[in-house]
Amino acid sequence: MIPLACLLFIVGPPQTVVIVTPRGETIVPLSTERGSSAVAAPLLAGPLGLTAAIEGSRATVSLGGAVFVFQLGAPFVRVGGVVYGLVGEPYVARDTLFLPLQWLADCVPRALGARYHWNAAATRLEELPVAGTVVATAPMAPAPAPAPASPPPVGHPVNAPNPLTGLRHHHAVVIDPGHGGADPGNPGRFFSGGLVEKDITLAVARLLRAELTRRGIAAQLTRTSDTLIDLADRGAFCRAECDLFVSIHVNAMPAGRSAERTAGVETYFLSDAKTEDQERVAKMENDALRFESTAAGGSRGPLDYILKDLQLNEYLRESARLAELVQDKVVAIHPGGDRGVQQAGFMVLTTARRPAILVETGFATNRTDGAFLASSLGEHKIASAIADGIVAYLLEFERRRVDGPAGGS
Ligand SMILES: [Zn+2]
């Protein structure tokens, strides 16, 4: 058994992480660069049930009844049947095992589910009190209520898969019909009866809600009538009780010789580095205040910096996969063809704190697309296809989160 510490890969002032359990607290020192003067944790075996051992190149760390297996020099950790990627490699120096902080901040809460909570602001890993035995051999469950910016919740397990979808958990989706009220969206050149984009998006969104409900998925609209909702407020609908966010729109080409020839579906996922950066910078500056009295030169909060990056990467990956699956399904029923999955910085997507996509369901400036979008049959087909894509994503998500004995990734 050897002392355990954590490694932070960004140079900065020394920091610590506190592990808080019903049985007491332990302070874990953080090394801020590889090989620097990290302090070994004074007490890690014992009251917290945290132990580390090394055999050859294999490091085994027990925490909260789970066993995490690392390979020295390899950026991953295995717990049960699930492998998590790490931002850095575990290593041993001066008889101390150094692990990426991300393991504690990200992997442990995910693997141990509801029992541990990572408090980024306080750099604390908090074990929640459990009735009965505390250091657990209890079964590990996936987290029912992750932190605001963590992956979508899988909800409460149900006994049998839904006969229509195969989904085993409760899911909730927020649907955002683009535009509304004073904002008509694009004028819908080839829509019949004076319809404009805001009418089509609302019609498709309502049908999508019905299709999701039929599949046992809770669905909420950001608007149910012809009203205008601020872009920044739309994403806010998708918070705690929401797995993902889908915004519905209709494309249009600017007038020109080829405008009428452009047709088809494209699905966007979040990529607004500007907004994310602004958030990150603000977080960094605020975080620096905590270090001012203790260290010179500490000008940023490396912990939040890393975590923010991790969260953003998680969103991008999840949102991109959701976009891909929805795009595949819609393309299969659409007369206009496949314009692919795209990345762009839509304001509406950046305010959702879950995987978020925006579906451009076709071109109002194309005769065939326009007729399809303005028809009841076309709208039903699009809504049903988007719902199928969402189900495909949630099935994948459930498999990844739930199949592993430790709650999966
Ligand atoms: Zn639009």
Coordinates of C-alpha atoms in Angstrom, one line a residue, residues 186-356:
N186 CA -37.6 32.4 -43.4
P187 CA -40.5 33.4 -45.7
G188 CA -41.0 29.9 -47.0
R189 CA -41.0 30.6 -50.7
F190 CA -42.4 27.2 -51.7
F191 CA -44.7 26.7 -48.7
S192 CA -48.4 26.7 -49.6
G193 CA -51.0 28.9 -48.0
G194 CA -48.8 31.7 -46.8
L195 CA -47.0 29.5 -44.3
V196 CA -43.6 30.7 -43.1
E197 CA -40.8 28.9 -41.2
K198 CA -42.2 29.5 -37.7
D199 CA -45.4 27.7 -38.7
I200 CA -43.5 24.7 -40.1
T201 CA -41.2 24.4 -37.1
L202 CA -44.1 24.5 -34.6
A203 CA -46.1 21.9 -36.6
V204 CA -43.1 19.6 -36.8
A205 CA -42.2 20.2 -33.1
R206 CA -45.8 19.3 -32.0
L207 CA -45.7 16.1 -34.1
L208 CA -42.3 15.3 -32.7
R209 CA -43.7 15.7 -29.1
A210 CA -46.5 13.3 -30.0
E211 CA -44.1 10.8 -31.6
L212 CA -41.8 10.9 -28.5
T213 CA -44.7 10.6 -26.1
R214 CA -45.9 7.5 -28.1
R215 CA -42.4 6.1 -27.6
G216 CA -42.6 6.7 -23.8
I217 CA -40.3 9.7 -23.8
A218 CA -41.4 12.9 -22.0
A219 CA -41.2 15.9 -24.3
Q220 CA -41.6 19.6 -23.6
L221 CA -41.8 22.4 -26.1
T222 CA -40.1 25.8 -25.6
R223 CA -43.1 27.3 -27.2
T224 CA -46.5 25.9 -28.0
S225 CA -48.0 28.8 -29.8
D226 CA -46.9 31.6 -32.1
T227 CA -44.8 33.5 -29.6
L228 CA -41.2 34.6 -29.6
I229 CA -38.8 33.3 -27.0
D230 CA -35.4 34.7 -26.5
L231 CA -32.7 32.5 -27.9
A232 CA -30.9 32.5 -24.6
D233 CA -34.0 31.3 -22.8
R234 CA -34.7 28.4 -25.0
G235 CA -31.8 26.2 -24.0
A236 CA -32.6 26.9 -20.3
F237 CA -35.6 24.7 -20.7
C238 CA -33.2 21.8 -20.8
R239 CA -31.7 21.5 -17.4
A240 CA -32.0 18.9 -14.6
E241 CA -34.9 16.9 -16.0
C242 CA -33.8 16.8 -19.6
D243 CA -31.6 14.4 -21.6
L244 CA -31.3 16.4 -24.7
F245 CA -32.3 19.4 -26.7
V246 CA -33.6 19.5 -30.3
S247 CA -34.2 22.7 -32.2
I248 CA -36.3 22.5 -35.3
H249 CA -35.7 24.9 -38.3
V250 CA -36.2 25.3 -42.0
N251 CA -33.3 26.3 -44.3
A252 CA -33.3 28.8 -47.1
M253 CA -30.8 29.8 -49.8
P254 CA -30.3 33.5 -50.6
A255 CA -31.8 34.4 -54.0
G256 CA -29.5 33.5 -56.8
R257 CA -29.2 31.2 -59.8
S258 CA -28.7 28.0 -57.8
A259 CA -30.9 28.8 -54.9
E260 CA -33.8 26.6 -56.0
R261 CA -31.6 23.6 -56.7
T262 CA -30.3 23.4 -53.1
A263 CA -32.2 20.8 -51.1
G264 CA -31.9 18.4 -48.2
V265 CA -31.4 18.0 -44.5
E266 CA -28.6 19.0 -42.3
T267 CA -28.2 18.6 -38.5
Y268 CA -26.0 20.9 -36.5
F269 CA -24.4 20.3 -33.1
L270 CA -23.0 22.8 -30.6
S271 CA -19.7 24.5 -31.4
D272 CA -19.6 27.9 -30.0
A273 CA -16.1 28.3 -28.8
K274 CA -16.6 32.0 -28.3
T275 CA -19.3 31.6 -25.7
E276 CA -17.6 28.7 -24.0
D277 CA -14.4 30.7 -23.9
Q278 CA -16.1 33.7 -22.3
E279 CA -17.5 31.4 -19.7
R280 CA -14.2 29.8 -19.1
V281 CA -12.3 33.0 -18.8
A282 CA -14.8 34.4 -16.3
K283 CA -14.5 31.2 -14.3
M284 CA -10.7 31.3 -14.4
E285 CA -10.6 34.9 -13.2
N286 CA -13.0 34.3 -10.4
D287 CA -11.1 31.2 -9.4
A288 CA -7.9 33.1 -9.2
L289 CA -9.3 35.0 -6.2
R290 CA -9.1 31.8 -4.1
F291 CA -5.4 31.6 -4.5
E292 CA -4.3 35.2 -4.1
S293 CA -3.4 35.0 -0.4
T294 CA -1.6 31.7 -0.7
A295 CA 0.5 31.8 -3.8
A296 CA 2.3 34.1 -6.1
G297 CA 1.8 33.8 -9.8
G298 CA -1.4 31.8 -9.5
S299 CA -3.4 33.5 -12.1
R300 CA -6.0 31.0 -13.1
G301 CA -8.0 28.1 -11.8
P302 CA -6.4 25.1 -13.4
L303 CA -9.0 22.8 -12.0
D304 CA -12.0 24.4 -13.5
Y305 CA -10.0 24.9 -16.7
I306 CA -9.6 21.2 -17.0
L307 CA -13.1 20.4 -15.9
K308 CA -14.6 22.9 -18.3
D309 CA -12.6 21.3 -21.1
L310 CA -13.7 17.9 -20.1
Q311 CA -17.3 18.9 -20.0
L312 CA -17.2 20.7 -23.3
N313 CA -15.6 17.7 -24.9
E314 CA -18.3 15.5 -23.5
Y315 CA -21.0 17.7 -24.9
L316 CA -19.4 17.9 -28.3
R317 CA -19.0 14.1 -28.5
E318 CA -22.5 13.4 -27.3
S319 CA -24.1 16.2 -29.4
A320 CA -22.2 15.0 -32.5
R321 CA -23.4 11.4 -32.0
L322 CA -27.0 12.6 -31.5
A323 CA -26.7 14.7 -34.6
E324 CA -25.4 11.8 -36.6
L325 CA -28.2 9.4 -35.6
V326 CA -30.9 11.9 -36.2
Q327 CA -29.5 13.0 -39.5
D328 CA -29.4 9.3 -40.7
K329 CA -33.0 8.7 -39.9
V330 CA -34.3 12.0 -41.4
V331 CA -32.3 11.5 -44.6
A332 CA -33.9 8.1 -45.1
I333 CA -37.4 9.7 -45.5
H334 CA -36.5 13.0 -47.0
P335 CA -36.8 13.8 -50.7
G336 CA -34.0 16.4 -50.6
G337 CA -31.0 14.3 -49.7
D338 CA -28.2 14.4 -47.2
R339 CA -26.3 17.6 -46.5
G340 CA -24.6 16.0 -43.5
V341 CA -23.8 16.7 -39.9
Q342 CA -22.5 20.2 -39.4
Q343 CA -20.9 22.2 -36.6
A344 CA -21.8 25.8 -36.0
G345 CA -22.2 28.3 -33.2
F346 CA -25.9 28.6 -32.7
M347 CA -26.7 30.7 -29.6
V348 CA -29.7 28.5 -28.9
L349 CA -27.5 25.4 -28.6
T350 CA -25.0 27.0 -26.3
T351 CA -27.5 27.7 -23.5
A352 CA -28.6 24.1 -23.2
R353 CA -26.6 22.1 -20.7
R354 CA -27.2 18.8 -22.4
P355 CA -26.4 17.3 -25.7
A356 CA -28.1 19.7 -28.2

